[in-house]
Amino acid sequence: MQAACSDSFIFSPPSVFKEKRILQKVTSAEHPFLVSLYATFQSENHLFFVMKYLPGGDLCHLLEHQGAFEESKAMFYTACIVLGLEELHRNNIVHRDLKLENLMVDVHGYLKIVDFGLSKDGFRYGDRSKTRCGTNCYMAPEIIDEMAYSRAVDWWALGVVLYVMIMFQFPFDAEDDMELFESIRNDKPALTEELSEEAQCLILRLLEKNPCHRLGSSEAGAEEVKAHEFFEDIDWEEFLEREQMPPFKPDVSGLTESTRQSECQAWGLMPPAEAISPEAQELFEGFDYSAE
């Protein structure tokens, strides 16, 4: 599933500096469910973002290895995302590419939202955008139809993530993109009787086709989502302090500095297709940054 943004080249200098700026803003908030940026630097051919190491991998990887989550486990991860989105929206940032691959597990077992390459800052309640952005399976209907959309697109994407965690499949699927978009526009996600009424209700409220009626779309935003009965057992203040027991904690007992270095060396770096010109290098002047 490839993320894309229609009206700009994702890796253009302006978008790179925009992502850096958003990451700096997110890092300054010191929020437990948002990734932190430590530094940025560059070599002759590459740009580097140094961020918090998250050894648990992403939710996609976790689901592939563990299968569908029980509701209590899905509730835990969903609560992490809700609090992360609450902080982003409080800081006038809309993520626009919330998906399993952009939700990673830290050393303690908590989720962090990562990858702000398609995010937009300065986006307040009531603001609208028409940029077609995101990953197809997670796109809200209003993005597909190129209508002016609000921060409610993030709550739609959360609905997709929750559905996949519990059902182990996407709520809308098809053979090609055209069929997928038609399904997103018109189909109701299939739910089983095995799901609690609260889980079914939350999924349907988040996957509401009309963004004005979607849970979280009001000015109350995340507070509206947090008040849903699916989260009845969640103490939000306690959760924000990370005092809840995570359902899974990654095993880092064999992880040392040397193993991390060997992993990085094994991956290596892709050489550029062609040498970067001095003129292009100048476009990235001022990219280097350190949080300390």
Tab-separated table of C-alpha atoms in Angstrom:
chain	number	residue	atom	x	y	z
A	1	MET	CA	0.000	0.000	0.000
A	2	GLN	CA	1.724	3.111	-1.248
A	3	ALA	CA	1.118	6.510	0.302
A	4	ALA	CA	0.819	9.397	-2.108
A	5	CYS	CA	0.044	13.093	-2.247
A	6	SER	CA	-1.426	14.392	-5.487
A	7	ASP	CA	-0.245	17.968	-5.744
A	8	SER	CA	3.337	17.805	-4.550
A	9	PHE	CA	6.366	15.561	-4.823
A	10	ILE	CA	6.712	13.902	-1.433
A	11	PHE	CA	10.497	14.176	-1.292
A	12	SER	CA	10.846	17.709	-2.643
A	13	PRO	CA	12.863	20.136	-0.487
A	14	PRO	CA	9.760	22.011	0.758
A	15	SER	CA	8.079	18.775	1.870
A	16	VAL	CA	11.248	17.554	3.598
A	17	PHE	CA	11.560	20.782	5.568
A	18	LYS	CA	7.836	20.668	6.322
A	19	GLU	CA	8.157	17.172	7.811
A	20	LYS	CA	11.164	18.297	9.837
A	21	ARG	CA	9.227	21.307	11.141
A	22	ILE	CA	6.241	19.157	12.124
A	23	LEU	CA	8.489	16.618	13.839
A	24	GLN	CA	10.169	19.410	15.803
A	25	LYS	CA	6.766	20.689	16.873
A	26	VAL	CA	5.625	17.188	17.836
A	27	THR	CA	8.848	16.548	19.752
A	28	SER	CA	8.508	19.777	21.729
A	29	ALA	CA	5.128	18.534	22.993
A	30	GLU	CA	6.885	15.527	24.606
A	31	HIS	CA	3.778	13.426	24.115
A	32	PRO	CA	4.011	9.733	25.084
A	33	PHE	CA	2.217	8.501	21.952
A	34	LEU	CA	4.027	10.562	19.315
A	35	VAL	CA	7.511	9.790	18.006
A	36	SER	CA	10.377	12.128	18.957
A	37	LEU	CA	12.958	13.654	16.624
A	38	TYR	CA	16.501	13.814	17.994
A	39	ALA	CA	18.401	15.207	15.027
A	40	THR	CA	18.596	15.658	11.272
A	41	PHE	CA	21.749	15.634	9.174
A	42	GLN	CA	22.871	14.946	5.631
A	43	SER	CA	25.590	13.235	3.682
A	44	GLU	CA	26.536	13.996	0.100
A	45	ASN	CA	23.662	11.872	-1.216
A	46	HIS	CA	21.235	11.254	1.661
A	47	LEU	CA	19.101	13.036	4.249
A	48	PHE	CA	18.747	11.491	7.715
A	49	PHE	CA	16.068	11.846	10.387
A	50	VAL	CA	17.230	10.491	13.763
A	51	MET	CA	14.186	9.454	15.793
A	52	LYS	CA	13.252	7.442	18.851
A	53	TYR	CA	14.098	3.754	18.394
A	54	LEU	CA	10.909	1.658	18.530
A	55	PRO	CA	11.946	-2.018	18.788
A	56	GLY	CA	8.433	-3.478	18.759
A	57	GLY	CA	7.968	-2.772	15.057
A	58	ASP	CA	4.743	-1.582	13.480
A	59	LEU	CA	1.186	-2.802	13.983
A	60	CYS	CA	1.140	-4.426	10.554
A	61	HIS	CA	4.087	-6.625	11.545
A	62	LEU	CA	2.483	-7.402	14.910
A	63	LEU	CA	-0.810	-8.451	13.308
A	64	GLU	CA	0.954	-10.648	10.777
A	65	HIS	CA	2.662	-12.549	13.604
A	66	GLN	CA	-0.135	-12.609	16.185
A	67	GLY	CA	-3.319	-12.614	14.110
A	68	ALA	CA	-6.502	-10.713	14.970
A	69	PHE	CA	-6.431	-8.926	18.322
A	70	GLU	CA	-8.880	-9.486	21.127
A	71	GLU	CA	-11.025	-6.429	21.820
A	72	SER	CA	-9.143	-5.555	25.001
A	73	LYS	CA	-5.861	-5.491	23.094
A	74	ALA	CA	-7.356	-3.475	20.240
A	75	MET	CA	-8.832	-1.086	22.808
A	76	PHE	CA	-5.403	-0.481	24.340
A	77	TYR	CA	-3.777	0.384	21.022
A	78	THR	CA	-6.769	2.447	19.896
A	79	ALA	CA	-6.567	4.471	23.113
A	80	CYS	CA	-2.900	5.243	22.370
A	81	ILE	CA	-3.869	6.472	18.899
A	82	VAL	CA	-6.775	8.565	20.180
A	83	LEU	CA	-4.502	10.387	22.623
A	84	GLY	CA	-1.854	10.859	19.946
A	85	LEU	CA	-4.378	12.300	17.490
A	86	GLU	CA	-5.772	14.511	20.238
A	87	GLU	CA	-2.335	16.069	20.707
A	88	LEU	CA	-1.760	16.478	16.967
A	89	HIS	CA	-5.113	18.193	16.473
A	90	ARG	CA	-4.522	20.353	19.561
A	91	ASN	CA	-1.359	21.543	17.816
A	92	ASN	CA	-3.279	22.112	14.561
A	93	ILE	CA	-1.712	19.156	12.757
A	94	VAL	CA	-3.723	16.709	10.648
A	95	HIS	CA	-1.829	13.450	10.018
A	96	ARG	CA	-3.502	12.314	6.751
A	97	ASP	CA	-1.688	8.968	6.573
A	98	LEU	CA	-2.672	7.095	9.717
A	99	LYS	CA	-2.248	3.366	9.025
A	100	LEU	CA	-0.867	0.179	10.568
A	101	GLU	CA	2.622	0.828	9.202
A	102	ASN	CA	2.724	4.272	10.843
A	103	LEU	CA	1.876	2.976	14.309
A	104	MET	CA	4.907	1.553	16.090
A	105	VAL	CA	5.442	-0.160	19.430
A	106	ASP	CA	8.053	1.267	21.799
A	107	VAL	CA	10.264	-0.646	24.221
A	108	HIS	CA	7.562	-0.579	26.905
A	109	GLY	CA	4.761	-1.824	24.636
A	110	TYR	CA	2.983	1.479	23.960
A	111	LEU	CA	2.110	2.749	20.482
A	112	LYS	CA	3.566	5.860	18.918
A	113	ILE	CA	2.296	7.602	15.801
A	114	VAL	CA	5.127	8.069	13.280
A	115	ASP	CA	5.744	9.383	9.744
A	116	PHE	CA	4.546	12.932	9.215
A	117	GLY	CA	5.511	13.119	5.541
A	118	LEU	CA	1.920	13.771	4.421
A	119	SER	CA	0.848	15.749	7.477
A	120	LYS	CA	-0.282	19.363	7.324
A	121	ASP	CA	0.291	21.896	10.079
A	122	GLY	CA	-1.521	25.136	10.769
A	123	PHE	CA	-4.720	23.130	10.213
A	124	ARG	CA	-7.267	24.266	12.792
A	125	TYR	CA	-10.791	23.116	13.530
A	126	GLY	CA	-12.974	24.323	10.670
A	127	ASP	CA	-10.098	24.457	8.171
A	128	ARG	CA	-10.379	22.515	4.914
A	129	SER	CA	-8.031	21.035	2.322
A	130	LYS	CA	-8.590	19.453	-1.091
A	131	THR	CA	-5.197	17.792	-1.456
A	132	ARG	CA	-5.692	14.123	-2.288
A	133	CYS	CA	-3.460	12.534	0.300
A	134	GLY	CA	-2.906	9.232	2.059
A	135	THR	CA	-2.932	5.480	1.458
A	136	ASN	CA	-5.840	4.148	-0.604
A	137	CYS	CA	-7.264	1.601	1.875
A	138	TYR	CA	-7.379	4.246	4.612
A	139	MET	CA	-8.712	7.191	2.588
A	140	ALA	CA	-11.967	8.763	3.707
A	141	PRO	CA	-14.704	9.143	1.060
A	142	GLU	CA	-14.338	12.923	0.993
A	143	ILE	CA	-10.641	12.613	0.062
A	144	ILE	CA	-11.441	10.152	-2.735
A	145	ASP	CA	-14.094	12.504	-4.105
A	146	GLU	CA	-11.670	15.446	-3.883
A	147	MET	CA	-14.035	17.367	-1.659
A	148	ALA	CA	-12.840	19.880	0.916
A	149	TYR	CA	-12.066	17.796	4.002
A	150	SER	CA	-11.385	18.441	7.674
A	151	ARG	CA	-9.427	16.734	10.454
A	152	ALA	CA	-12.228	14.141	10.483
A	153	VAL	CA	-10.203	12.175	7.906
A	154	ASP	CA	-7.894	11.073	10.737
A	155	TRP	CA	-10.852	9.620	12.659
A	156	TRP	CA	-11.955	7.704	9.561
A	157	ALA	CA	-8.458	6.213	9.277
A	158	LEU	CA	-8.631	5.241	12.955
A	159	GLY	CA	-11.850	3.365	12.170
A	160	VAL	CA	-10.044	1.410	9.458
A	161	VAL	CA	-7.157	0.607	11.813
A	162	LEU	CA	-9.513	-0.581	14.563
A	163	TYR	CA	-11.460	-2.727	12.101
A	164	VAL	CA	-8.298	-4.417	10.807
A	165	MET	CA	-7.006	-5.060	14.333
A	166	ILE	CA	-10.202	-6.880	15.299
A	167	MET	CA	-11.344	-8.420	12.000
A	168	PHE	CA	-7.907	-9.115	10.470
A	169	GLN	CA	-9.056	-7.744	7.124
A	170	PHE	CA	-9.836	-4.371	5.615
A	171	PRO	CA	-13.385	-3.031	5.871
A	172	PHE	CA	-13.296	-2.116	2.190
A	173	ASP	CA	-11.376	-4.248	-0.297
A	174	ALA	CA	-11.408	-4.897	-4.030
A	175	GLU	CA	-9.403	-6.132	-7.000
A	176	ASP	CA	-8.334	-2.657	-8.083
A	177	ASP	CA	-8.355	0.947	-6.904
A	178	MET	CA	-11.523	1.898	-8.768
A	179	GLU	CA	-13.499	-0.911	-7.112
A	180	LEU	CA	-11.921	-0.054	-3.764
A	181	PHE	CA	-12.978	3.579	-3.999
A	182	GLU	CA	-16.519	2.556	-4.956
A	183	SER	CA	-16.619	0.259	-1.929
A	184	ILE	CA	-15.408	3.032	0.379
A	185	ARG	CA	-18.060	5.377	-1.021
A	186	ASN	CA	-21.008	2.988	-0.895
A	187	ASP	CA	-20.478	-0.169	1.172
A	188	LYS	CA	-21.140	-0.744	4.833
A	189	PRO	CA	-18.319	-2.631	6.606
A	190	ALA	CA	-19.229	-6.209	7.483
A	191	LEU	CA	-19.300	-6.904	11.231
A	192	THR	CA	-19.717	-10.206	13.071
A	193	GLU	CA	-21.887	-10.977	16.079
A	194	GLU	CA	-18.728	-11.978	17.943
A	195	LEU	CA	-17.880	-8.297	18.330
A	196	SER	CA	-19.327	-6.445	21.275
A	197	GLU	CA	-22.043	-3.898	20.554
A	198	GLU	CA	-19.669	-1.185	21.772
A	199	ALA	CA	-16.947	-2.200	19.291
A	200	GLN	CA	-19.423	-2.413	16.420
A	201	CYS	CA	-20.872	0.979	17.298
A	202	LEU	CA	-17.459	2.661	17.503
A	203	ILE	CA	-16.346	1.234	14.161
A	204	LEU	CA	-19.539	2.378	12.439
A	205	ARG	CA	-19.357	5.841	14.043
A	206	LEU	CA	-15.754	6.285	12.874
A	207	LEU	CA	-16.498	4.895	9.401
A	208	GLU	CA	-19.436	7.231	8.904
A	209	LYS	CA	-19.485	8.312	5.240
A	210	ASN	CA	-20.711	11.810	6.077
A	211	PRO	CA	-17.752	13.591	7.724
A	212	CYS	CA	-20.073	16.025	9.508
A	213	HIS	CA	-21.675	13.114	11.371
A	214	ARG	CA	-18.447	11.175	11.972
A	215	LEU	CA	-17.366	10.632	15.563
A	216	GLY	CA	-14.631	13.131	16.418
A	217	SER	CA	-15.626	15.620	13.720
A	218	SER	CA	-17.152	18.148	16.114
A	219	GLU	CA	-15.165	20.873	17.848
A	220	ALA	CA	-14.953	18.542	20.867
A	221	GLY	CA	-12.818	16.274	18.683
A	222	ALA	CA	-10.996	13.578	20.642
A	223	GLU	CA	-13.108	14.209	23.741
A	224	GLU	CA	-16.092	12.966	21.757
A	225	VAL	CA	-14.222	9.779	20.836
A	226	LYS	CA	-12.901	9.227	24.360
A	227	ALA	CA	-16.437	9.433	25.740
A	228	HIS	CA	-17.601	6.494	23.602
A	229	GLU	CA	-18.735	3.486	25.658
A	230	PHE	CA	-16.135	1.248	23.978
A	231	PHE	CA	-13.593	3.022	26.219
A	232	GLU	CA	-15.698	2.752	29.370
A	233	ASP	CA	-12.919	0.931	31.249
A	234	ILE	CA	-10.198	3.405	30.238
A	235	ASP	CA	-8.961	5.917	32.798
A	236	TRP	CA	-7.644	8.490	30.336
A	237	GLU	CA	-5.481	10.414	32.807
A	238	GLU	CA	-3.898	7.178	33.976
A	239	PHE	CA	-3.428	6.072	30.392
A	240	LEU	CA	-1.721	9.327	29.461
A	241	GLU	CA	0.726	8.714	32.304
A	242	ARG	CA	1.390	5.244	30.815
A	243	GLU	CA	0.219	3.500	33.952
A	244	GLN	CA	-1.779	0.846	32.068
A	245	MET	CA	-0.239	-2.577	31.472
A	246	PRO	CA	0.475	-3.041	27.734
A	247	PRO	CA	-0.815	-6.297	26.183
A	248	PHE	CA	2.552	-6.939	24.541
A	249	LYS	CA	6.085	-5.912	25.396
A	250	PRO	CA	8.850	-6.489	22.839
A	251	ASP	CA	11.707	-8.749	23.855
A	252	VAL	CA	14.855	-6.628	23.750
A	253	SER	CA	16.979	-8.887	25.952
A	254	GLY	CA	19.330	-9.763	23.099
A	255	LEU	CA	19.426	-6.282	21.639
A	256	THR	CA	22.754	-4.491	22.035
A	257	GLU	CA	24.423	-1.529	20.379
A	258	SER	CA	26.468	-3.885	18.198
A	259	THR	CA	23.372	-5.759	16.953
A	260	ARG	CA	21.681	-2.466	16.062
A	261	GLN	CA	24.780	-1.375	14.166
A	262	SER	CA	24.989	-4.691	12.302
A	263	GLU	CA	21.312	-4.407	11.320
A	264	CYS	CA	21.912	-0.926	9.930
A	265	GLN	CA	24.980	-2.133	8.021
A	266	ALA	CA	22.994	-5.050	6.600
A	267	TRP	CA	20.326	-2.730	5.236
A	268	GLY	CA	22.768	-0.242	3.789
A	269	LEU	CA	21.789	2.832	1.772
A	270	MET	CA	20.488	2.974	-1.772
A	271	PRO	CA	22.877	4.891	-4.016
A	272	PRO	CA	21.311	7.824	-5.870
A	273	ALA	CA	20.226	7.242	-9.469
A	274	GLU	CA	22.468	10.129	-10.469
A	275	ALA	CA	24.838	12.493	-8.726
A	276	ILE	CA	23.160	15.342	-6.870
A	277	SER	CA	24.138	18.676	-8.365
A	278	PRO	CA	25.609	21.494	-6.262
A	279	GLU	CA	22.488	23.523	-7.077
A	280	ALA	CA	20.272	20.787	-5.608
A	281	GLN	CA	22.512	20.520	-2.552
A	282	GLU	CA	21.938	24.209	-1.839
A	283	LEU	CA	18.193	23.584	-1.553
A	284	PHE	CA	18.834	21.612	1.643
A	285	GLU	CA	20.996	24.221	3.335
A	286	GLY	CA	19.953	24.512	6.978
A	287	PHE	CA	18.575	20.957	7.143
A	288	ASP	CA	20.912	19.888	9.971
A	289	TYR	CA	19.362	20.032	13.435
A	290	SER	CA	19.940	18.717	16.947
A	291	ALA	CA	17.329	18.632	19.712
A	292	GLU	CA	19.976	19.238	22.358
